[in-house]
Coordinates of C-alpha atoms and ligand atoms in Angstrom, one line a residue:
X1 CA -65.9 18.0 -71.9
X2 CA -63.2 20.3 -71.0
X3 CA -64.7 23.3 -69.0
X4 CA -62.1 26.2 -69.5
X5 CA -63.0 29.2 -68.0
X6 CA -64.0 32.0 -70.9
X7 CA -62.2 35.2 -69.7
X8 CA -59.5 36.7 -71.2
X9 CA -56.8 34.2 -71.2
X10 CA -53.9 34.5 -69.9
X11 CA -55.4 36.1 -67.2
X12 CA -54.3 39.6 -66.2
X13 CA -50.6 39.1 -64.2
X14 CA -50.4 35.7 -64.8
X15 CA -48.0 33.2 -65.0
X16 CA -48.9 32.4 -68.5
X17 CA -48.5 36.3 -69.5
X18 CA -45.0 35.6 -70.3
X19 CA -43.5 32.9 -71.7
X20 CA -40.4 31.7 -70.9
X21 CA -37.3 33.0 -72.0
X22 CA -38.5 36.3 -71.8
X23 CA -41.1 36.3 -75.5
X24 CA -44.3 37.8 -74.2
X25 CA -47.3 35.9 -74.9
X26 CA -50.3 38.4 -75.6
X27 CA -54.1 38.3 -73.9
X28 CA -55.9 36.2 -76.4
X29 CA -59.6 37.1 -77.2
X30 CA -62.6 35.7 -75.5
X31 CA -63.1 31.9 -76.9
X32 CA -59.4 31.9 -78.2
X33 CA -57.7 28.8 -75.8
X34 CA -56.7 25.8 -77.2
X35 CA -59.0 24.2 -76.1
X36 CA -61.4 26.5 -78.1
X37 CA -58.7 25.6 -81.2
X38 CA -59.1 22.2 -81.1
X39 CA -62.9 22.5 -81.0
X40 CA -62.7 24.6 -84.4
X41 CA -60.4 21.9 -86.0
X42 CA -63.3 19.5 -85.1
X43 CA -66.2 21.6 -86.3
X44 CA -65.4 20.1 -90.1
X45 CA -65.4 24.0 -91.1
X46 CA -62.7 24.3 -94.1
X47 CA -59.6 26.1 -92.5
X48 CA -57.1 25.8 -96.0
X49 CA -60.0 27.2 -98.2
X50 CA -59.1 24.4 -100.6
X51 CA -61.9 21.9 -99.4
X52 CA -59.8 19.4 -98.4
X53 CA -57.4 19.1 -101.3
X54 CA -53.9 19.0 -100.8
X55 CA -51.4 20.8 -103.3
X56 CA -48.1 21.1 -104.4
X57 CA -46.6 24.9 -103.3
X58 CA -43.7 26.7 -105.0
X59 CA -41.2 29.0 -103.8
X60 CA -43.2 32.2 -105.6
X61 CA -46.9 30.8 -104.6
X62 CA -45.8 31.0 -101.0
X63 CA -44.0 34.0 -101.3
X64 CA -47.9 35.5 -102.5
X65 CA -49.6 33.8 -99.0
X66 CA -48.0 36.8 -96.4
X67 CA -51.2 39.2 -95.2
X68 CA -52.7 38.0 -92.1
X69 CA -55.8 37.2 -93.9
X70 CA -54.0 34.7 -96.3
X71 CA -51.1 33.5 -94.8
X72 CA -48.9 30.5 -95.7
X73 CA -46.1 29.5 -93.7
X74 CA -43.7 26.2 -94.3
X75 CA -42.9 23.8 -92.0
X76 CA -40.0 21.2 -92.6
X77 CA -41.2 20.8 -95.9
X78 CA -44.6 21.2 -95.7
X79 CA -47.0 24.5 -95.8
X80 CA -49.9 25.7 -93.1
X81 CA -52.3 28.3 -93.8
X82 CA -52.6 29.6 -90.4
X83 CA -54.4 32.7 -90.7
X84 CA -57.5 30.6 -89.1
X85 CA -54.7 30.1 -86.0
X86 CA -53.4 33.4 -86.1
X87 CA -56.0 34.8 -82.8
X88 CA -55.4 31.3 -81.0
X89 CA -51.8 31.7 -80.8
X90 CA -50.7 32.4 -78.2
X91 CA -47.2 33.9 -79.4
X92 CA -49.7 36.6 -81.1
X93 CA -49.8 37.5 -84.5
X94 CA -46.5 39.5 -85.4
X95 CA -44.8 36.4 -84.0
X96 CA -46.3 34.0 -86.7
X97 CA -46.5 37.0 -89.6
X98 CA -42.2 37.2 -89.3
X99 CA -42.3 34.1 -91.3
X100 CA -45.3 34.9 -93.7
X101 CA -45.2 33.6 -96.9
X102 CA -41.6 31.9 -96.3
X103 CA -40.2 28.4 -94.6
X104 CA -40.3 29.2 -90.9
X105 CA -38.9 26.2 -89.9
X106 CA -35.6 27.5 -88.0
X107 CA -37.9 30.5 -86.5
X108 CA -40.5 27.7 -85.1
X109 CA -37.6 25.1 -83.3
X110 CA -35.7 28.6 -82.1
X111 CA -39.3 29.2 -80.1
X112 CA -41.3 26.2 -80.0
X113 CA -39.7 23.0 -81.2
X114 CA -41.5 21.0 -78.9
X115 CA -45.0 22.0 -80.1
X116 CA -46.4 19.2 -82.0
X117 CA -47.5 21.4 -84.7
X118 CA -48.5 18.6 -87.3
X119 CA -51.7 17.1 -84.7
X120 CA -52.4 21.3 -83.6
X121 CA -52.0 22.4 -87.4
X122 CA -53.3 19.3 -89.4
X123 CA -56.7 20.7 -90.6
X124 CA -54.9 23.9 -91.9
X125 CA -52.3 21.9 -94.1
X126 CA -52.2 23.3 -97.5
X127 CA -49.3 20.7 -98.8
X128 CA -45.9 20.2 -99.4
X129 CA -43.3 22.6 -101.3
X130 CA -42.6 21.3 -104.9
X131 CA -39.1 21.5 -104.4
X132 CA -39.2 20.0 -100.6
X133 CA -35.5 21.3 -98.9
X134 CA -33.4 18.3 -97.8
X135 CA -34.9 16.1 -95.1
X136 CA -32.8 13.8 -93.0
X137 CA -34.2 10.2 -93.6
X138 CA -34.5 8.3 -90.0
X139 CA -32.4 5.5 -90.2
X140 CA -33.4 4.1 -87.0
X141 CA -35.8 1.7 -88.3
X142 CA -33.4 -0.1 -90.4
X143 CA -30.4 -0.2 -87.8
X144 CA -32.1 -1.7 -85.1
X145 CA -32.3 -4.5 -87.7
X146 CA -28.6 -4.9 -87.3
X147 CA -28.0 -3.2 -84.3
X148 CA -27.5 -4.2 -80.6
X149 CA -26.9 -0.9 -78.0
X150 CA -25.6 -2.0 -74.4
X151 CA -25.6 1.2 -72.0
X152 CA -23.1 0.6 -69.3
X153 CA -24.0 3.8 -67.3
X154 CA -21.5 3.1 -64.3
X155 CA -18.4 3.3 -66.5
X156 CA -20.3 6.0 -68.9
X157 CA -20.0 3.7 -72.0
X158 CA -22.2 2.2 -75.0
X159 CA -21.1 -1.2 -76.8
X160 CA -22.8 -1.3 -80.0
X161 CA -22.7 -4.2 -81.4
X162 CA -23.3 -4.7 -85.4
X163 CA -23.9 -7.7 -86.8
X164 CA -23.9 -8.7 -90.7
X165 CA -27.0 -8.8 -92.3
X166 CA -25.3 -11.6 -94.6
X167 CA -22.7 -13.9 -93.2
X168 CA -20.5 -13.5 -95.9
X169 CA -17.2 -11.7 -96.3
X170 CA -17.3 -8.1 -97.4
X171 CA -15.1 -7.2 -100.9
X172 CA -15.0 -4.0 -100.2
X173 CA -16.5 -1.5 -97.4
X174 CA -18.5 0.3 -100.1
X175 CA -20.2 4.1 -99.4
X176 CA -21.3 6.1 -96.7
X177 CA -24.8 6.8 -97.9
X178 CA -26.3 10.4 -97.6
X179 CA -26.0 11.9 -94.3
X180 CA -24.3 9.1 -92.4
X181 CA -20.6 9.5 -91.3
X182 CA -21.9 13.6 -90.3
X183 CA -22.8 14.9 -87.1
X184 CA -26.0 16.3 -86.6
X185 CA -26.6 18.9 -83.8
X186 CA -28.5 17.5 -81.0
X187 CA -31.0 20.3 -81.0
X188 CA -31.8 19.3 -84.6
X189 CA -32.4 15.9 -84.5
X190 CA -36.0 16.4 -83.2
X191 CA -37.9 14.7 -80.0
X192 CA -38.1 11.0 -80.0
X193 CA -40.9 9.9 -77.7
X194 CA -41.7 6.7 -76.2
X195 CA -44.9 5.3 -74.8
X196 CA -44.8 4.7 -70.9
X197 CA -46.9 2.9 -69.1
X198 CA -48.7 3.9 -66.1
X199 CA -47.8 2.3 -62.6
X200 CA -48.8 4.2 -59.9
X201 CA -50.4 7.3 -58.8
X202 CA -50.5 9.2 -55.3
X203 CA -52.0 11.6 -54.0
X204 CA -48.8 13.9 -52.3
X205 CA -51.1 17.3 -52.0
X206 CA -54.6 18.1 -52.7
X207 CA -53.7 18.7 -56.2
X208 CA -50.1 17.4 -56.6
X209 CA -50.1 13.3 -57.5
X210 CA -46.6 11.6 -57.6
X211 CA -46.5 9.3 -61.0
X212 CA -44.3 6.4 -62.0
X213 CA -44.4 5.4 -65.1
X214 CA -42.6 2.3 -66.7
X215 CA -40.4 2.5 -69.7
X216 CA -41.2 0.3 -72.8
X217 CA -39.1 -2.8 -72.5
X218 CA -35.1 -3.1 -73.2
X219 CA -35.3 0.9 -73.8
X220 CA -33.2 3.4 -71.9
X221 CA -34.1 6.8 -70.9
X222 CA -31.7 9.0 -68.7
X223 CA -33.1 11.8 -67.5
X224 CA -30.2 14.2 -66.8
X225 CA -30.5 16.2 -63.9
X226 CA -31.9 19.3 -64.1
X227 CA -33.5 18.5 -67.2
X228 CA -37.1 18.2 -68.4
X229 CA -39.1 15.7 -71.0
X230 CA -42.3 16.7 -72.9
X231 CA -45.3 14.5 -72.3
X232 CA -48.2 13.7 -75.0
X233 CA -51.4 12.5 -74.9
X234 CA -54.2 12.8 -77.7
X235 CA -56.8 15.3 -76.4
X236 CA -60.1 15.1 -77.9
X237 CA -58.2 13.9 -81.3
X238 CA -55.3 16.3 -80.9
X239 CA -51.9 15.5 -79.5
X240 CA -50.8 18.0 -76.8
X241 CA -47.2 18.0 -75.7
X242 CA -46.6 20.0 -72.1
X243 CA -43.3 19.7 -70.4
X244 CA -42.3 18.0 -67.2
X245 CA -39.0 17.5 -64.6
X246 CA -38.5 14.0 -63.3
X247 CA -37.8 13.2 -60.1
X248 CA -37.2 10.8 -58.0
X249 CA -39.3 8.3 -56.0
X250 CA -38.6 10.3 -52.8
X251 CA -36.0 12.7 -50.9
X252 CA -35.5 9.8 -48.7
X253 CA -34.4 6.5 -50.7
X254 CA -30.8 6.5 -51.5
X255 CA -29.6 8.5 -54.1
X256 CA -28.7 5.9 -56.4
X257 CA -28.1 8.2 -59.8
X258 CA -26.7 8.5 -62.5
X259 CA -25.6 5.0 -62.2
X260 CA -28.7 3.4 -61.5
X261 CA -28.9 0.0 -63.9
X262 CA -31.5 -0.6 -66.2
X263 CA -33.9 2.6 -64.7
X264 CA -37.2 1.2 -66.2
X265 CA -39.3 4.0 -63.8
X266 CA -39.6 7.4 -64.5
X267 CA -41.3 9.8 -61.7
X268 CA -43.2 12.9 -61.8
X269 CA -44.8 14.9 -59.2
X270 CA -47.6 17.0 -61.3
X271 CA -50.3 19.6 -60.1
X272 CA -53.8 18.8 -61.5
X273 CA -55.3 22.4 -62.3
X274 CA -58.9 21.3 -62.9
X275 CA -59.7 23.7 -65.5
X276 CA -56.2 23.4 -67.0
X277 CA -56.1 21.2 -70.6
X278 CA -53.3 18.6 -70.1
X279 CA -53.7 17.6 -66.4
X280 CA -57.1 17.0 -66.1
X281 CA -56.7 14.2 -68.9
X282 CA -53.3 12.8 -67.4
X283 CA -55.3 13.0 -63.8
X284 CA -58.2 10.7 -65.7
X285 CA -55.8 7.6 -67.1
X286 CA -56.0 4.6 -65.2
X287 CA -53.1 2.2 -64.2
X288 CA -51.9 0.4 -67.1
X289 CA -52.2 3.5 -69.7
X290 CA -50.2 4.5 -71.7
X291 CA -48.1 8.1 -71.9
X292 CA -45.6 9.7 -74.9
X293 CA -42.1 10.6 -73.0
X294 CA -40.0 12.2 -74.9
X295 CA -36.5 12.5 -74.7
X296 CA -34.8 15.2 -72.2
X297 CA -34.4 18.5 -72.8
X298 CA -32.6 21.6 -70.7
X299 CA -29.6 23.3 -70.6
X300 CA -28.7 22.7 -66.5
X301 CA -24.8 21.4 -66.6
X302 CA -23.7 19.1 -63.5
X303 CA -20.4 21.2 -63.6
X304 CA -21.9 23.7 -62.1
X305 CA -21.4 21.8 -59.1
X306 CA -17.7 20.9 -59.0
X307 CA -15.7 22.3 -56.1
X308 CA -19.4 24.0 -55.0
X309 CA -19.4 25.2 -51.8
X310 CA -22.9 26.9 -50.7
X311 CA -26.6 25.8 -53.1
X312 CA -29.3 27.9 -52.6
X313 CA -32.6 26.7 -53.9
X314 CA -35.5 29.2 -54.7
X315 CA -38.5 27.1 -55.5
X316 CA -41.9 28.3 -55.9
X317 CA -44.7 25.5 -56.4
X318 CA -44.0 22.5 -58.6
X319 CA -41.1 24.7 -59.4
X320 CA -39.9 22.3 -56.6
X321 CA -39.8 19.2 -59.2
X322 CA -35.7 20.3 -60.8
X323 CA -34.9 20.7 -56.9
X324 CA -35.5 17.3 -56.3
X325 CA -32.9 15.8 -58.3
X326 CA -30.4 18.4 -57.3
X327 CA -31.2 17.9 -53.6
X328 CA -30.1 14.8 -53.8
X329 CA -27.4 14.9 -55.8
X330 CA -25.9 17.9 -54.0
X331 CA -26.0 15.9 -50.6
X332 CA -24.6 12.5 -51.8
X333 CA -22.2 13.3 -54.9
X334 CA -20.5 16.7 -54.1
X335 CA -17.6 16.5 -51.2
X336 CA -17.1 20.4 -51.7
X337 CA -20.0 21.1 -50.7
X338 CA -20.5 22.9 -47.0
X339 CA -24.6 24.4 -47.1
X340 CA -27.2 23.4 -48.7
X341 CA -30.4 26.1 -48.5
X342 CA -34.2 25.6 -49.9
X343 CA -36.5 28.4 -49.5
X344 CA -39.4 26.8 -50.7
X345 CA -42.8 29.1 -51.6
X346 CA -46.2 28.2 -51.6
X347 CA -49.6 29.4 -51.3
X348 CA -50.7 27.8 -47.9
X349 CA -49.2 24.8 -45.9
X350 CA -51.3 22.3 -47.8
X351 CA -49.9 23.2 -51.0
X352 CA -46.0 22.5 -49.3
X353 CA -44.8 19.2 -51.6
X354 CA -43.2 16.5 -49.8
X355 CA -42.8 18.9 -46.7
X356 CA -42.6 16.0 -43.7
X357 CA -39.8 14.3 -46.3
X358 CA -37.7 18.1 -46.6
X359 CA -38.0 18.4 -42.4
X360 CA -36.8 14.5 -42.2
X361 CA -33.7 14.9 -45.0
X362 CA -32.8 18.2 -42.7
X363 CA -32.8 16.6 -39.9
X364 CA -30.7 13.8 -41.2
X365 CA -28.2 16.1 -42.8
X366 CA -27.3 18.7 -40.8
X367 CA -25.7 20.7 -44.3
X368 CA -29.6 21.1 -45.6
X369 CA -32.0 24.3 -44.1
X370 CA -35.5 24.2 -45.3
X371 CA -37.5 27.4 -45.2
X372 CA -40.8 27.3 -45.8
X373 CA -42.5 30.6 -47.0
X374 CA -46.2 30.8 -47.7
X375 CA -48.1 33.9 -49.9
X376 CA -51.6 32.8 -48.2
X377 CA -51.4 31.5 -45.1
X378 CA -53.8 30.9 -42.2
X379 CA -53.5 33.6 -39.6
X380 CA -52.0 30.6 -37.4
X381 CA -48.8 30.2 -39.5
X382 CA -45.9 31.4 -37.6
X383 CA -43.1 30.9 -40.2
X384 CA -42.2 33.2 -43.0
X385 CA -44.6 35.1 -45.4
X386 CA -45.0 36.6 -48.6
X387 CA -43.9 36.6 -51.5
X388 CA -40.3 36.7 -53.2
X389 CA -38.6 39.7 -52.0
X390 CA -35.2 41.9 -51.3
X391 CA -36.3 41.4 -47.5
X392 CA -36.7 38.1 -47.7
X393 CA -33.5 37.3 -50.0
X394 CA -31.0 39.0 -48.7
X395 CA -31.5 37.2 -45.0
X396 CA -31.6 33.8 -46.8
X397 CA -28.7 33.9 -49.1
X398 CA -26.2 34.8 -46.4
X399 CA -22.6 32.9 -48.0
X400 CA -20.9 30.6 -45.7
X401 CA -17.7 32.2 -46.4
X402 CA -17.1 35.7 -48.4
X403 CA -15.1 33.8 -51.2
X404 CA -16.8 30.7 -51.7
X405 CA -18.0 28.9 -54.5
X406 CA -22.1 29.3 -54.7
X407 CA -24.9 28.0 -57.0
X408 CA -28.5 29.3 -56.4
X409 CA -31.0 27.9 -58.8
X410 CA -34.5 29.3 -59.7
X411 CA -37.8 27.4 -60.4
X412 CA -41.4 28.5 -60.0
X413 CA -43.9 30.8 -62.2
X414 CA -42.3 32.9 -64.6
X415 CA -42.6 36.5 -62.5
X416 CA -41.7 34.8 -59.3
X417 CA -38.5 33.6 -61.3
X418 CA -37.6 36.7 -63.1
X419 CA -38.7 38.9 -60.5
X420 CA -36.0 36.4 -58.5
X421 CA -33.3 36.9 -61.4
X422 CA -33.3 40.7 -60.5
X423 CA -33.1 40.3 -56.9
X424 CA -30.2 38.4 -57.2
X425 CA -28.4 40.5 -59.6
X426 CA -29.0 43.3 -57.3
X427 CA -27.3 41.3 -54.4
X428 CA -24.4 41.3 -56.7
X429 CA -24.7 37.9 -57.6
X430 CA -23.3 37.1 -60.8
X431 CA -24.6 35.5 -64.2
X432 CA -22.6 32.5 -63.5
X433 CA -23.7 32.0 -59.8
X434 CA -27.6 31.7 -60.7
X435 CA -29.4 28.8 -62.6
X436 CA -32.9 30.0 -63.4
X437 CA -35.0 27.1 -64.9
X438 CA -37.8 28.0 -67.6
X439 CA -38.8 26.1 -70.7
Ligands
LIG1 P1 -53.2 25.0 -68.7 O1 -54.3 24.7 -69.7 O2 -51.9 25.5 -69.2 O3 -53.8 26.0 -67.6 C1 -52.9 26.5 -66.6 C2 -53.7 27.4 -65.7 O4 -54.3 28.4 -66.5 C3 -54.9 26.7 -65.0 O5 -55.0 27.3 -63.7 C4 -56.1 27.0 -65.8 O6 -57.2 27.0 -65.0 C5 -55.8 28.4 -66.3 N1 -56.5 28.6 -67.6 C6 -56.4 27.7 -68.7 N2 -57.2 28.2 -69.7 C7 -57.7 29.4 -69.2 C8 -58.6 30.4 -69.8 N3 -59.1 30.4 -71.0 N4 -58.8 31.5 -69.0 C9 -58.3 31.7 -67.8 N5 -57.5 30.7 -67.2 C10 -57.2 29.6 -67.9 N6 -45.7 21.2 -63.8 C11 -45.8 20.2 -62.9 O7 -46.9 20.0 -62.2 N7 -44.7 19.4 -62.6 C12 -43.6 19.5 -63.3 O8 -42.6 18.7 -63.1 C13 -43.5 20.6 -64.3 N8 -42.3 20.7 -65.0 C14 -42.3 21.8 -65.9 C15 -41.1 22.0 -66.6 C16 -41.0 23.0 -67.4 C17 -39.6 23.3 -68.2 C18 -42.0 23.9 -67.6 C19 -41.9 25.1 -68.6 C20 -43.2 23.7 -67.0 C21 -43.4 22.6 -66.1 N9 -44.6 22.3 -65.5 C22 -44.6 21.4 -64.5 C23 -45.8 23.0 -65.9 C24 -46.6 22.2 -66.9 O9 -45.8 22.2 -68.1 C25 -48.0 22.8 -67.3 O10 -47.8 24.1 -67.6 C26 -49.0 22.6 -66.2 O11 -49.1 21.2 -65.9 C27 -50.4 23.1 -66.6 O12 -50.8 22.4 -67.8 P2 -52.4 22.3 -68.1 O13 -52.5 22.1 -69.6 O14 -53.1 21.3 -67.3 O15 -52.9 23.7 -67.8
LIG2 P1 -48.6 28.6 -57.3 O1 -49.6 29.4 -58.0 O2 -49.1 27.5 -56.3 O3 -47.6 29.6 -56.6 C1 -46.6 29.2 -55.7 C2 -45.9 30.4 -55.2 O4 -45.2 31.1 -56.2 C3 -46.8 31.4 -54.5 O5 -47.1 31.1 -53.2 C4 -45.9 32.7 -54.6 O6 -45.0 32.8 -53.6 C5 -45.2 32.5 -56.0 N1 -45.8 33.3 -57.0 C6 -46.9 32.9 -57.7 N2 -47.2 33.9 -58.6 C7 -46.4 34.9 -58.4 C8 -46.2 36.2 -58.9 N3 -47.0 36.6 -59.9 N4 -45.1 36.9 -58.5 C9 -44.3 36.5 -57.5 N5 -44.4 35.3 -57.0 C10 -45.4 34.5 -57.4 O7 -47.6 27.9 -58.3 P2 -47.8 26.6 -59.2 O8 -49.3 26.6 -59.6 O9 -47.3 25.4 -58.5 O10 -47.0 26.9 -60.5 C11 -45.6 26.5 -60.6 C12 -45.0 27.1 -61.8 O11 -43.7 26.6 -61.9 C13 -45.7 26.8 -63.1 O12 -45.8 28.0 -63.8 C14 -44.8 25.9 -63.9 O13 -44.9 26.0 -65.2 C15 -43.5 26.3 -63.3 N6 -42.5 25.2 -63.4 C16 -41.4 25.4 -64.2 C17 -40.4 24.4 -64.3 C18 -39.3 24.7 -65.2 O14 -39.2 25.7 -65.8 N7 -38.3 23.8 -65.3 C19 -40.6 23.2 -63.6 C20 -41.7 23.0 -62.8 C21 -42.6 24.0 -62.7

């Protein structure tokens, strides 16, 4: 169904050669995608070499599991053989082997907590450890029983309101049960997702489509800017998780974050690659479908911008989607601030996102420059061209004053943004004046 190209993947110097946040990823063999995984976990072949059967595992049996060609690694509580996985992934194999034969739980959310490993993993699941280590139990279920949340976003409150689940007066207050009354770290408490319905689709570049979707009713989901959400859809049987920035509707409308009431729409502007694996199936649901959201993710902080004086925004591609957000915030929420600057690169000029919105928003506000700079343009093209560079940089990030407080953030394919990192180190900008965004 799929038709993914059969060369080595990730192609030589491509994006995908690196992952972000600097772990490599390593070429995988001919007929090693995912795509390619998800096919094997279909084929009905056994991948535990237990024909079906699902044990109980001690400490010393998965200890014994740690060669590649018999390895056993636990998951929150439950055990994988993945030595069947070990060519499909795409981390390679000395990144699964440093948790052979042990729990790599805290290993696996340090890299990949997003990946939905139970749908990818589920045909190599051996069990669960006889002694399983503590799991948190989710008590959402039973206090929405008794529970009523009212988001008042313009005053930056929740009311939670409680009600008895007998109207009779309490003796005594009783116990906190297990695990309530303690904080859990954010990054622990794991992604809750949400299914949204599809509004509306449009078409905003050949391959770029703007989508709405609608939240579930009485739910609230804010994005915060500069932030990202995983989306999941079952493909061919297997959920797949890929992550995504929300934007808004348009440059144009008024900027009506973070204090918009009741946001039941949630916008994305997504590039369909044809032979990619997620896009092709979001590109194919029809209006009134249904997508997994899941909740944000990202570590962009909004102080960043406080008493900011000069934003410069390097975006390559959809690496354009966090600028949106920012754009518009920058120019309606930040007094401080004196120049705004986008230097926005693309292939050719069909490829430029929202480009006739950018030219109007700069000529409305006289702070924002747009640049447009294109790697393969038509021998017409009289703007800028090329790709990222010292040339190129140092001309663009000129400061309005010498002192002043500046921002530039970076978004695009991973060597345009690390390749832009270095640039900007070595026109002595510092860690704290540079946002890069990766995953
Ligand atoms: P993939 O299957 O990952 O393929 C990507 C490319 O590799 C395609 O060109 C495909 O043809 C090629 N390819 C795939 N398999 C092979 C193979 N075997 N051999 C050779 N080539 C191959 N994207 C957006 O459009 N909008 C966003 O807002 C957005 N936000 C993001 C936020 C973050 C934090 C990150 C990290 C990424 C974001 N992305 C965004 C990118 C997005 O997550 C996906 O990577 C992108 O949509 C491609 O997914 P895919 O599964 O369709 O393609
Ligand atoms: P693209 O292939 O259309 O390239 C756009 C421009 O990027 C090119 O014109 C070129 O100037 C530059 N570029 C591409 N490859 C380069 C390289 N090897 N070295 C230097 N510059 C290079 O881009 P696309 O298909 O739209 O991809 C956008 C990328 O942005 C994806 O990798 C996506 O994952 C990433 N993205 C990341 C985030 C995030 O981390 N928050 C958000 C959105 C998109």
């Amino acid at each position: 169904m799929l038709n993914v190209p059969s060369q080595s993947f990730p192609a030589p110097r491509s994006q995908q050669r690196v992952a972000s946040g600097g772990r490599s990823k390593v070429p995988l063999k001919q007929g090693r995608s995912l795509m390619d995984w998800i096919r094997l976990t279909k084929s009905g072949k056994d991948l535990t070499g237990l024909k079906g059967r699902l044990i109980e595992v001690t400490e010393e049996e998965l200890k014994k599991h740690n060669k590649k060609d018999d390895c056993w690694i636990c998951i929150r509580g439950f055990v994988y053989n993945v030595s069947p996985y070990m060519e499909y992934h795409p981390g390679g194999e000395d990144e699964l082997m440093r948790a052979a034969g042990s729990d790599g739980t805290e290993l696996f959310d340090q890299v990949h907590r997003w990946v939905n490993y139970e749908s990818m993993l589920k045909e190599c699941l051996v069990g669960r450890m006889a002694i399983k280590p503590a799991v948190l139990k989710d008590y959402r279920e039973e206090e929405k029983k008794v529970l009523n949340v009212r988001v008042v976003e313009s005053v930056g409150k929740i009311e939670i309101v409680l009600q008895k689940k007998e109207n009779t007066s309490w003796d005594f207050l009783g116990h906190p049960l297990k695990n309530h009354n303690s904080l859990i770290p954010r990054k622990d408490t794991g992604l809750y997702y949400r299914k949204c319905q599809l509004i509306s689709k449009e078409d905003v570049t050949h391959d770029t489509r703007l989508f709405c979707l609608m939240l579930p009713p009485s739910t609230h989901l804010q994005v915060p800017i500069g932030q990202h959400v995983y989306l999941k859809l079952p493909i061919t049987g297997t959920e797949i998780v890929k992550p995504y920035t929300p934007v808004s509707g348009s440059l144009l409308s008024e900027f009506k974050e973070p204090v918009l009431p009741n946001n039941k729409y949630i916008y994305f502007l997504i590039k369909i690659y044809p032979t990619g694996l997620f896009t092709p199936e979001l590109d194919r649901l029809q209006i009134g479908d249904f997508v997994s959201v899941s909740s944000p993710e990202g570590n962009f902080k909004i102080s960043k911008f406080q008493e900011l004086e000069d934003l410069f925004l390097l975006a390559a591609g959809t690496g354009f989607t966090p600028m949106v957000k920012i754009l518009n915030y920058a120019l309606t929420d930040i007094p401080s601030l004196r120049k705004v600057k986008l230097m926005f690169f693309n292939k050719t000029e069909d490829d430029i996102i929202w480009r006739s919105q950018l030219e109007k928003l700069a000529f409305k506000d006289k702070r924002l420059d747009v640049e447009f700079v294109l790697s393969a343009p038509i021998s017409e093209w009289n703007g800028k061209q090329g790709h990222i560079s010292p040339a190129l940089l140092s001309e663009f990030l000129k400061r309005n004053l010498d002192k002043s407080k500046v921002l530039v953030c970076i978004c695009g394919p991973v060597p345009f943004t690390e390749q832009g990192v270095r640039l900007l180190h070595d026109l002595n900008f510092s860690k704290n004046e540079i946002h890069s965004f990766t995953a």
